[in-house]
Coordinates of C-alpha atoms in Angstrom, one line a residue:
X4 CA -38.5 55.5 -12.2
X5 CA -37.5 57.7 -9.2
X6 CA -39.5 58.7 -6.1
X7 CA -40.5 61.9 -5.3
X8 CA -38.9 64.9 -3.5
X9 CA -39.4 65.8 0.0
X10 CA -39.4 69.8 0.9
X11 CA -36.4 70.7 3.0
X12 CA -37.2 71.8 6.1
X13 CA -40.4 69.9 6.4
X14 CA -40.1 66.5 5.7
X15 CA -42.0 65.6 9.2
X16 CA -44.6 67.7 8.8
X17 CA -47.4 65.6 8.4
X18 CA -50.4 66.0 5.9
X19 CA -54.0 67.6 7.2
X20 CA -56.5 64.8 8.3
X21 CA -58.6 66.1 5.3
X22 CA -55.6 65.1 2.9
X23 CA -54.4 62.1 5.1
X24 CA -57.4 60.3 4.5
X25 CA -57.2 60.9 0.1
X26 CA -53.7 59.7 0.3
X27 CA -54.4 56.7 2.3
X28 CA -57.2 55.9 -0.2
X29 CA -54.8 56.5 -3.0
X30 CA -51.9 54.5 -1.3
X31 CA -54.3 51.2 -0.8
X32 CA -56.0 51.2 -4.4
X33 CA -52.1 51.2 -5.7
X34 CA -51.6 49.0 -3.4
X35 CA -54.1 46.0 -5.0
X36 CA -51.3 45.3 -6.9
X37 CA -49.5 43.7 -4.1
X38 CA -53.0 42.0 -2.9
X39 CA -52.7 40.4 -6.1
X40 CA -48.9 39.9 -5.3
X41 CA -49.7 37.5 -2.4
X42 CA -53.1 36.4 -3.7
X43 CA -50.8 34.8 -6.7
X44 CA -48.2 33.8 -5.1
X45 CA -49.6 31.7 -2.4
X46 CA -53.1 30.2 -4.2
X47 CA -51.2 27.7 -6.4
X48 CA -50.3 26.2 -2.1
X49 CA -54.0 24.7 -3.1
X50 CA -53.4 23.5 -6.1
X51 CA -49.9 21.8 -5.5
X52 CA -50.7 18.0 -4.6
X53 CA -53.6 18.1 -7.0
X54 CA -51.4 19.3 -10.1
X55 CA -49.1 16.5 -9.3
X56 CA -51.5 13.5 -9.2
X57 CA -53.5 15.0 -11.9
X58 CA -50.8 15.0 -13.9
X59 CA -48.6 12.2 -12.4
X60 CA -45.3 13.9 -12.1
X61 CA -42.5 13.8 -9.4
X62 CA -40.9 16.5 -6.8
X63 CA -38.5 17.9 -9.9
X64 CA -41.2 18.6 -12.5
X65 CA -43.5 20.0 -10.0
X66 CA -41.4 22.5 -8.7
X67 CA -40.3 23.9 -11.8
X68 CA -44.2 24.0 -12.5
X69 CA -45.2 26.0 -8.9
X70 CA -41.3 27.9 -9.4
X71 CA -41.8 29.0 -13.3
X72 CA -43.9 31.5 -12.6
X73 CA -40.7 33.6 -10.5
X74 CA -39.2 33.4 -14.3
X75 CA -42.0 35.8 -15.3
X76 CA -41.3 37.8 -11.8
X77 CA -38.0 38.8 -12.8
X78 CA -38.7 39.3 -16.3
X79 CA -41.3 41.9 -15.2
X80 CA -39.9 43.5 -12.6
X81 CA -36.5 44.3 -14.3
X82 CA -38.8 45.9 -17.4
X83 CA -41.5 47.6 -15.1
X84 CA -39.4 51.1 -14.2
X85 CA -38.6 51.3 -17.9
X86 CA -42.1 50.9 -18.9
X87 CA -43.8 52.9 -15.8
X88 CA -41.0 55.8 -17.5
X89 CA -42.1 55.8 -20.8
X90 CA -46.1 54.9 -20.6
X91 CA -46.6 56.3 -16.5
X92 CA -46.9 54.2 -13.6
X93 CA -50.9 54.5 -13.9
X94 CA -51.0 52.2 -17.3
X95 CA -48.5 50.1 -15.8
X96 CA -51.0 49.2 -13.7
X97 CA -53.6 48.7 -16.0
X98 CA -51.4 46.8 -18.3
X99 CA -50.6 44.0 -15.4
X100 CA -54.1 43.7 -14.1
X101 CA -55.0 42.7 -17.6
X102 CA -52.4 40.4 -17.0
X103 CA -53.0 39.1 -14.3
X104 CA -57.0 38.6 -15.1
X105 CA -55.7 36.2 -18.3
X106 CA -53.5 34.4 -16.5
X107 CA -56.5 33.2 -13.6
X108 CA -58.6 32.2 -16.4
X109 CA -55.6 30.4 -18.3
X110 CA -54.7 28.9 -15.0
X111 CA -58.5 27.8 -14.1
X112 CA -58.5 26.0 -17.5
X113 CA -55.2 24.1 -18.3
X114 CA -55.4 21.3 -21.3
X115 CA -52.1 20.6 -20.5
X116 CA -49.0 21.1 -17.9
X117 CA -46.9 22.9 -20.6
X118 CA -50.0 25.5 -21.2
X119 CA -50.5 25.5 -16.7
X120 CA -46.7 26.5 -16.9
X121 CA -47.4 29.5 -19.2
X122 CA -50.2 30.9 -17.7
X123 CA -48.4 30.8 -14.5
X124 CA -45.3 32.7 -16.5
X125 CA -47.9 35.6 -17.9
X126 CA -49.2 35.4 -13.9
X127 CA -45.7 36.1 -13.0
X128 CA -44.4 38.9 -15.5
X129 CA -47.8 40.7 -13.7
X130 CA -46.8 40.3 -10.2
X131 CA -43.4 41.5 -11.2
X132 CA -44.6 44.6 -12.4
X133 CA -46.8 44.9 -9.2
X134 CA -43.6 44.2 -6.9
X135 CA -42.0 47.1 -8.9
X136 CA -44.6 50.0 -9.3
X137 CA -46.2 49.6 -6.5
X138 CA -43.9 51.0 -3.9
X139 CA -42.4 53.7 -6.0
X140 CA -46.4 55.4 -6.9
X141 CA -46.7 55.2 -3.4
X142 CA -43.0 56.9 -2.5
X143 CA -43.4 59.3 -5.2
X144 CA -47.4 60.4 -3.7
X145 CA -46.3 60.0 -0.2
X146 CA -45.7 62.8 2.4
X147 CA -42.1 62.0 4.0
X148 CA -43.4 62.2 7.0
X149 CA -45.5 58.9 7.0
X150 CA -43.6 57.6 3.7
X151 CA -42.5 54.5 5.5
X152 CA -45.9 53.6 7.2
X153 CA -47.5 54.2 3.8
X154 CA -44.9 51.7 1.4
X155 CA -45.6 49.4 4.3
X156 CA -49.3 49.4 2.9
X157 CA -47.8 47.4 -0.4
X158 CA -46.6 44.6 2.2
X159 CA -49.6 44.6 4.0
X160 CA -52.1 44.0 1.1
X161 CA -49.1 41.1 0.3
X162 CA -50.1 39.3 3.4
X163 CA -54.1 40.3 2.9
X164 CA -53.9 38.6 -0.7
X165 CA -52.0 35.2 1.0
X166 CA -54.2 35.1 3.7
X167 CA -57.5 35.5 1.5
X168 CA -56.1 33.3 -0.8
X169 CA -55.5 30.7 2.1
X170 CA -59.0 31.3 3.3
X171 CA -60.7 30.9 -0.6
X172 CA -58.8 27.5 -0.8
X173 CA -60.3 26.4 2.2
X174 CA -63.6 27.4 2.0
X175 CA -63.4 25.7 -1.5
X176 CA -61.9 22.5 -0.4
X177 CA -65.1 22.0 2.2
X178 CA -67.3 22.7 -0.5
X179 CA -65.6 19.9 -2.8
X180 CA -65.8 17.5 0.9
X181 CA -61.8 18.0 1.2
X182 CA -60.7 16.7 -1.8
X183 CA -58.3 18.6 -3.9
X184 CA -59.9 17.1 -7.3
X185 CA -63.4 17.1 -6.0
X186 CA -66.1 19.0 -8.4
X187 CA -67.3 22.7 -8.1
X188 CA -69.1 24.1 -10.6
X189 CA -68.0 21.8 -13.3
X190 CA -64.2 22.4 -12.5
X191 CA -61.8 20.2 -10.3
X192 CA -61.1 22.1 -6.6
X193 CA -58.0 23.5 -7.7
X194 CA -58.9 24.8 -11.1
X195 CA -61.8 27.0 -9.1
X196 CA -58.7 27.8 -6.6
X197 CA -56.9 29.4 -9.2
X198 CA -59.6 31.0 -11.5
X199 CA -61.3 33.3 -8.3
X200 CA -58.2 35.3 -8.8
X201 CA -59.9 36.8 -11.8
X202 CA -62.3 39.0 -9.2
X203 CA -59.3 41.0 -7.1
X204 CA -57.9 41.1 -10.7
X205 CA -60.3 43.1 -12.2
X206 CA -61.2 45.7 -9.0
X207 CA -57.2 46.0 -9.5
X208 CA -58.0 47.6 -13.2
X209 CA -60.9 49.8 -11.9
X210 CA -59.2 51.0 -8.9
X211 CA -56.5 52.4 -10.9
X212 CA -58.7 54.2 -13.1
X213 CA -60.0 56.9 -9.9
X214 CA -56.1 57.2 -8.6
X215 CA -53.8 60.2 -10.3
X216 CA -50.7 59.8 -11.8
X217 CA -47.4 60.1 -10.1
X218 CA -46.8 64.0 -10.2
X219 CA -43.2 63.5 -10.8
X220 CA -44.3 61.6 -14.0
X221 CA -46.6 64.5 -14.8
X222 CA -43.7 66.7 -14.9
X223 CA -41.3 64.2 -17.2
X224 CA -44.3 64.3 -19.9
X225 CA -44.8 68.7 -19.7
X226 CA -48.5 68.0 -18.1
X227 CA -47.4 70.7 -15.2
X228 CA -51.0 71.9 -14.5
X229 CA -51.8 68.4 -13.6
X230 CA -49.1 67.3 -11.9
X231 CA -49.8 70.6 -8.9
X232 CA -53.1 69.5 -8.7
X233 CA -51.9 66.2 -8.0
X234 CA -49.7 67.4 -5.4
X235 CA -52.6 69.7 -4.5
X236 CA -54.7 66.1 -3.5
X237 CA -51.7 64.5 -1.6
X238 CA -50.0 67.9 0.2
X239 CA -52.8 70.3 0.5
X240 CA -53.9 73.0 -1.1
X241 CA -52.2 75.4 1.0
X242 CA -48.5 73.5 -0.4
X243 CA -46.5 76.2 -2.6
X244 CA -47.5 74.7 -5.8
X245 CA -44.8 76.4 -7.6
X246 CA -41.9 76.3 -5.2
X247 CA -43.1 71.8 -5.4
X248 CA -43.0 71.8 -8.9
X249 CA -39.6 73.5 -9.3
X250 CA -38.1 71.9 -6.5
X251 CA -38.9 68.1 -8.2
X252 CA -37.7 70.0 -11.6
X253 CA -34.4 71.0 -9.9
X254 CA -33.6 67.2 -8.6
X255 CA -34.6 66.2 -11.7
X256 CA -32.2 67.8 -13.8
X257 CA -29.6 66.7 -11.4
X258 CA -30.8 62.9 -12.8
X259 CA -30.5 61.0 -15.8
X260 CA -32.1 58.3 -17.2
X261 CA -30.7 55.3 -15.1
X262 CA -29.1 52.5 -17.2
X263 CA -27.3 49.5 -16.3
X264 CA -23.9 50.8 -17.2
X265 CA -25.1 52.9 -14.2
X266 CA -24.9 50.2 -11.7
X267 CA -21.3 49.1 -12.4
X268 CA -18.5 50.0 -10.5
X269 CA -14.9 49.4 -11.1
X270 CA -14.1 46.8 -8.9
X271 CA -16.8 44.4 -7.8
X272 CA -19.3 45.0 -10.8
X273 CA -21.9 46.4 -9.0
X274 CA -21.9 49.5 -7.0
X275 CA -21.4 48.9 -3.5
X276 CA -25.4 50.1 -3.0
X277 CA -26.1 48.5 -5.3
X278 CA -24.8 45.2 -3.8
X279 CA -26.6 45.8 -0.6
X280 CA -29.8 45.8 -2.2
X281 CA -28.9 42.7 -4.2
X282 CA -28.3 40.9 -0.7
X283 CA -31.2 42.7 1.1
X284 CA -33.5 41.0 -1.5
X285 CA -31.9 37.6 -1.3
X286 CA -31.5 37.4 2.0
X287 CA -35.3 37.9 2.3
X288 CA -36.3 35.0 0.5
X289 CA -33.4 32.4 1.6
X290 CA -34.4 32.6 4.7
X291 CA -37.0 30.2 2.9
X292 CA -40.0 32.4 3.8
X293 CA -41.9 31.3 0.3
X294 CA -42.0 27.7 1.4
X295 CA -44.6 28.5 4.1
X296 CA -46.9 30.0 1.3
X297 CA -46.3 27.8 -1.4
X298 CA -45.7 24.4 0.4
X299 CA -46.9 24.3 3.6
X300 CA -50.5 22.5 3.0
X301 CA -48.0 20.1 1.1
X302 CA -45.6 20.1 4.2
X303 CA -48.3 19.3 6.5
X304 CA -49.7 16.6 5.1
X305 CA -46.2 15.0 4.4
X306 CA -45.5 14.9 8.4
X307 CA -49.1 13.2 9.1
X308 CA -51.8 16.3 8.9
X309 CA -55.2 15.4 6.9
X310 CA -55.8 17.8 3.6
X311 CA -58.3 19.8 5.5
X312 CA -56.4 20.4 8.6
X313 CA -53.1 21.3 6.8
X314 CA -55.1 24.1 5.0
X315 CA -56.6 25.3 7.9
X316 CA -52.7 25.5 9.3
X317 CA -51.9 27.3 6.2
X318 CA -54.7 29.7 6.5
X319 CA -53.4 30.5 10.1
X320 CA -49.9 31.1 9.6
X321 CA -51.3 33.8 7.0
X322 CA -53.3 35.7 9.8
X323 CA -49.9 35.5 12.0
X324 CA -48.2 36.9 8.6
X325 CA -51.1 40.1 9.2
X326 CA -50.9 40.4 12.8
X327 CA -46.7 40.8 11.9
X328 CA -47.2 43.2 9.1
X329 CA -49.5 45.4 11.3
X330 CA -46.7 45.4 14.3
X331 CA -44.1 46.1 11.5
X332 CA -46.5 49.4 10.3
X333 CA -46.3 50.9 13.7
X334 CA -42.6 50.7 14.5
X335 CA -41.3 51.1 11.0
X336 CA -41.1 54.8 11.4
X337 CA -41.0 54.6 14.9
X338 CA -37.9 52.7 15.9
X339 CA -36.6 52.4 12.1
X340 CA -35.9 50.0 9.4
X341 CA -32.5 48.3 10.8
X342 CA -33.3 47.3 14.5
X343 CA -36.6 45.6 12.8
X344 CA -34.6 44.4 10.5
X345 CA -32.3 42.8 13.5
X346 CA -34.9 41.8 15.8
X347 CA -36.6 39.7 12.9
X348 CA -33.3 38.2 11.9
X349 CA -32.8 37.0 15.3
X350 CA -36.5 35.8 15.8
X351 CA -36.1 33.7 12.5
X352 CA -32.8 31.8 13.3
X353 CA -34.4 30.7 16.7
X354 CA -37.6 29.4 15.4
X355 CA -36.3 28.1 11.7
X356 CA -33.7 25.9 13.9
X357 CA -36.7 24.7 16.5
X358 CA -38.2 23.6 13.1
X359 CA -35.3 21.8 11.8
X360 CA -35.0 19.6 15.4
X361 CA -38.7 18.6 15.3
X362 CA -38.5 17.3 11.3
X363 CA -35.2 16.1 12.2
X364 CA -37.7 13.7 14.3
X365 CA -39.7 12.3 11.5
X366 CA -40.3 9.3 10.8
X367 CA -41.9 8.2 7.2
X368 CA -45.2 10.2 7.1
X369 CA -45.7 11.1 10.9
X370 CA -43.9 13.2 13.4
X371 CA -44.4 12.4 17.5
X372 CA -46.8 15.0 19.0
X373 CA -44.5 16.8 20.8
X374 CA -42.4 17.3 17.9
X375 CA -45.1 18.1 15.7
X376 CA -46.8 20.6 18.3
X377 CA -43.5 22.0 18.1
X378 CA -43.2 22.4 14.3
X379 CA -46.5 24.0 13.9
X380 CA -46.0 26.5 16.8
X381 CA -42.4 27.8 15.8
X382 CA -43.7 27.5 12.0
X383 CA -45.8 30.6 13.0
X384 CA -43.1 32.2 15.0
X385 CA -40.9 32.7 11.9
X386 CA -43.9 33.9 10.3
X387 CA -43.9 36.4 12.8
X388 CA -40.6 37.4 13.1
X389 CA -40.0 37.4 8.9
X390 CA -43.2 39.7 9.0
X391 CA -42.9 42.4 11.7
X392 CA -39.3 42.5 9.8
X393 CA -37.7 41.5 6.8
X394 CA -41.5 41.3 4.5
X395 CA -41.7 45.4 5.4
X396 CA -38.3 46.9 5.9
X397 CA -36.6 45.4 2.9
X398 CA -39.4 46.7 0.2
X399 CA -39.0 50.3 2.1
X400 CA -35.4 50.1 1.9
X401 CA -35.7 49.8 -1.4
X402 CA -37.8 52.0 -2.0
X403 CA -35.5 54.6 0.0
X404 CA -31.7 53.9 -0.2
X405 CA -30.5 54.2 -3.8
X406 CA -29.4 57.5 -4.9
X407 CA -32.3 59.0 -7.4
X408 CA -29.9 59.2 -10.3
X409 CA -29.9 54.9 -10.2
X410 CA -32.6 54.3 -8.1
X411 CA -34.7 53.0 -11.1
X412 CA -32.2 50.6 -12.3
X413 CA -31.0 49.4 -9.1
X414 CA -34.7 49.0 -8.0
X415 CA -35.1 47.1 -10.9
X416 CA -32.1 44.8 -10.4
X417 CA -32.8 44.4 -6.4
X418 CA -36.3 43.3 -7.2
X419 CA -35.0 41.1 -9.9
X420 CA -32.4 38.9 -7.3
X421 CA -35.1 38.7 -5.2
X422 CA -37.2 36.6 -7.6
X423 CA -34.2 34.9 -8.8
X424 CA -33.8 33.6 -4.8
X425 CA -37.5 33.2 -4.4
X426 CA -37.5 30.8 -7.6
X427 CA -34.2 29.1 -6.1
X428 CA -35.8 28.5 -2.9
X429 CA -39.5 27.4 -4.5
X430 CA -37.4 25.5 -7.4
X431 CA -35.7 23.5 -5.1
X432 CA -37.8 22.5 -1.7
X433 CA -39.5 19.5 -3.1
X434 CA -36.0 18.1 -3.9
X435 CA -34.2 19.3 -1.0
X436 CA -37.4 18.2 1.4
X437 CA -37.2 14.5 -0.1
X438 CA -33.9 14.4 0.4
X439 CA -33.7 15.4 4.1
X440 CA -36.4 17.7 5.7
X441 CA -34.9 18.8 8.8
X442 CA -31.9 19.4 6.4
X443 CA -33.7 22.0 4.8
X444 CA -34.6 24.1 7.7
X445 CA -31.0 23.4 8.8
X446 CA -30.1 25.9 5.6
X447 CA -32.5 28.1 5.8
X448 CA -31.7 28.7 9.8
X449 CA -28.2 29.3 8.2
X450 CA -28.9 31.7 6.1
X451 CA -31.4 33.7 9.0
X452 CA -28.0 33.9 11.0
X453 CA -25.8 35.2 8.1
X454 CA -28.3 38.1 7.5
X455 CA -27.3 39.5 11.2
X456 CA -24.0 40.4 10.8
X457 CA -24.7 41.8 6.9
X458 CA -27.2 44.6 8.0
X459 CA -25.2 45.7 10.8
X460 CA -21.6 45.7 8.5
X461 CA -23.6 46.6 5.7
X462 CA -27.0 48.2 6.0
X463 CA -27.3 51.8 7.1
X464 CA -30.6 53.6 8.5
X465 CA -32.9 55.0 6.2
X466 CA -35.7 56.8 8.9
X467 CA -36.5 60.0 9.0
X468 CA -34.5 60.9 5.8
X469 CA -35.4 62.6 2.4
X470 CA -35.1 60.8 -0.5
X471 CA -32.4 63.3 -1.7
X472 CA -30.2 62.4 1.2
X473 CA -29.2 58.8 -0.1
X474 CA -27.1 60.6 -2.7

């Protein structure tokens, strides 16, 4: 699954107002996938100390409950350019909203934690999908002159989803008077948590019935006439058609159909791209971003915060996560992927190591006020930094920097390491935060410093470039 072809010569010429507006429309309804994304991926934060008294298990067996689901993640999102190949990237979309409407209702009605755990897998294989198709429909329909503003749009509705998700929860927990297992509608607090997410689901599955396909798929399956008036909607009618249509034909036939073997080099296994985008993804999630959507309400409460107040701090940090993701929309084409990329590496060491001092100051369940004021404040610092940075520029340098003969497989395996690290980080927090809290953050700060010195040995600038250009 490749992205499509810029015109040489006028990559920054931007699309009419008229046109700017349909692509925008097109670009956010592909993007409810990633709403759904974040909306998945940070609701079961609600749900976490309810699962484990309902259920009565300890740190290791609920983490591979709240982890299992990046199991399905991977799955999907190593299968998703294959698929989005052979059915189009428009039923691919289809196929996980399905998905992910079965796996709310699933969720919302466990009888046990083994069938919890396999909702939460069919949940994941969905969001895997999303993580993959969404930002190359958006590549392949986007001008090049706003094609990084516009794959940011897939991060953004990420941090829209996590922070409605954040806000559902707590608006849920008032109405069940702050308790977890309280009733609502017949259902325990948590169950309704998880079964709202059948709603964005389904406006997911309608939205991507008034979208067109990619053009560049159009062209793979001999639909021609469809695929110009495609490009007709996102370019303008005034585009050369023709000259469009045979230009994506001619890189086409310079491309095969990308298969592992593809990725392998002689040396190291992997090509040495291929490798970058393998770190690029892992990098993202050690940095242990995951554990401020997945535990933090858990976190909270474990240094002294009441139920209600750490879900209002989790609600929070997800507006911070916005207000980043906007700043990172506006100077992601502006100043580029790389010095974002640098500034956010640097913002995340500082405030993931202010983090470790102040746990490193608790004692049992309470931390002293000035350590705890300064816990929640440099919580939503890295929030910050991770967004404006790392949360945008790695998914558009994905998008962007494989050569288009791999760029499906390599997306596919990229996309894979990341849930591989995000299910290593999520897997192992409840463990690792029993063990030693301020520990934790100790590693993660770590790993916030390492990823300095790989993107400027390792990472090369992306802006302003056609898509033909990486190789």
């Amino acid at each position: 699954m490749t992205s499509t072809e810029g015109v040489p010569g006028t990559e920054e010429k931007s699309p009419r107002p008229e046109h700017l507006g349909h692509v925008i429309f097109i670009t956010a309804a592909a993007a409810m996938g990633g709403f759904l994304f974040g909306y998945d991926s940070s609701v079961i934060n609600g749900a976490v100390e309810a699962i484990r008294h309902k259920y009565d298990i300890g740190s290791g067996t609920l983490a591979q409950v709240i982890a299992i689901a990046l199991i399905g993640c991977a799955i999907g999102a190593a299968t998703a350019g294959r698929i989005a190949d052979r059915i189009g990237r428009i039923r691919c979309m289809q196929i996980a909203s399905v998905m992910f409407t079965i796996s709310a209702v699933g969720s919302a009605l466990p009888f046990a934690l083994w069938d919890l755990a396999f909702w939460r897998i069919i949940g994941g294989f969905a969001i895997g999908m999303a993580s993959v198709i969404g930002p190359a429909y958006i590549a392949e329909v986007s001008p090049p002159a706003i094609r990084g503003r516009l794959a940011s749009f897939q991060q953004a509705a990420i941090v829209l989803g996590i922070a409605v998700s954040q806000l559902v929860n707590y608006g849920i927990l008032q109405i069940a008077d702050g308790d977890q297992r309280g009733k609502v509608i017949g259902l325990e607090a948590w169950q309704v948590m998880l079964g709202v997410m059948v709603i964005p689901a389904v406006i997911y599955g309608l939205l991507s019935f008034v979208i067109p396909e990619s053009p560049r798929f159009l062209l793979t399956v001999g639909r021609d006439s469809d695929a110009k008036a495609v490009l007709a909607e996102v370019e303008g009618k005034e585009t050369d058609l023709d000259a469009r249509v045979d230009e994506i034909r001619t890189a086409m036939r310079r491309e095969h159909k990308s298969v592992f073997s593809d990725l392998l080099g002689s040396r190291f296994g992997f090509l040495p791209i291929v490798w970058i985008g393998i770190g690029l993804s892992v990098f993202q999630q050690l940095v242990g971003i995951n554990v401020a959507f997945y535990y933090s309400s858990t976190l909270w409460q474990s240094v002294g915060i009441n139920p209600s107040g750490s879900f209002f701090y989790s609600f929070t940090t997800s507006i911070v996560n916005i207000i980043g993701t906007a700043i990172a929309m506006v100077f992601v084409d502006r100043i580029g992927r790389r010095p974002l990329a640098l500034i956010g590496s640097a913002g995340m060491a500082v405030s993931l190591a202010l983090e470790a001092w102040a746990f490193s100051a608790k004692s049992g369940d309470t931390l002293p006020h000035a350590q705890g004021v300064v816990a929640l404040a440099a919580a939503h610092v890295f929030v910050l930094f991770f967004a404006l940075s790392w949360g945008v520029v790695v998914w558009v340098f994905l998008g962007e920097m494989f050569p288009n003969k791999i760029r499906a497989a390599a997306l596919g395996v990229a996309a894979s390491a990341q849930w591989i690290a995000n299910w290593a980080i999520t897997a192992s927090f409840p463990t690792l935060a029993d063990w030693n809290l301020s520990g934790t953050y100790v590693i993660y700060t770590c790993f916030a410093v390492l990823s300095i010195p790989f993107v400027l040995l390792f990472v090369k600038e992306t802006k302003g470039k056609t898509l033909e250009e990486m190789g």
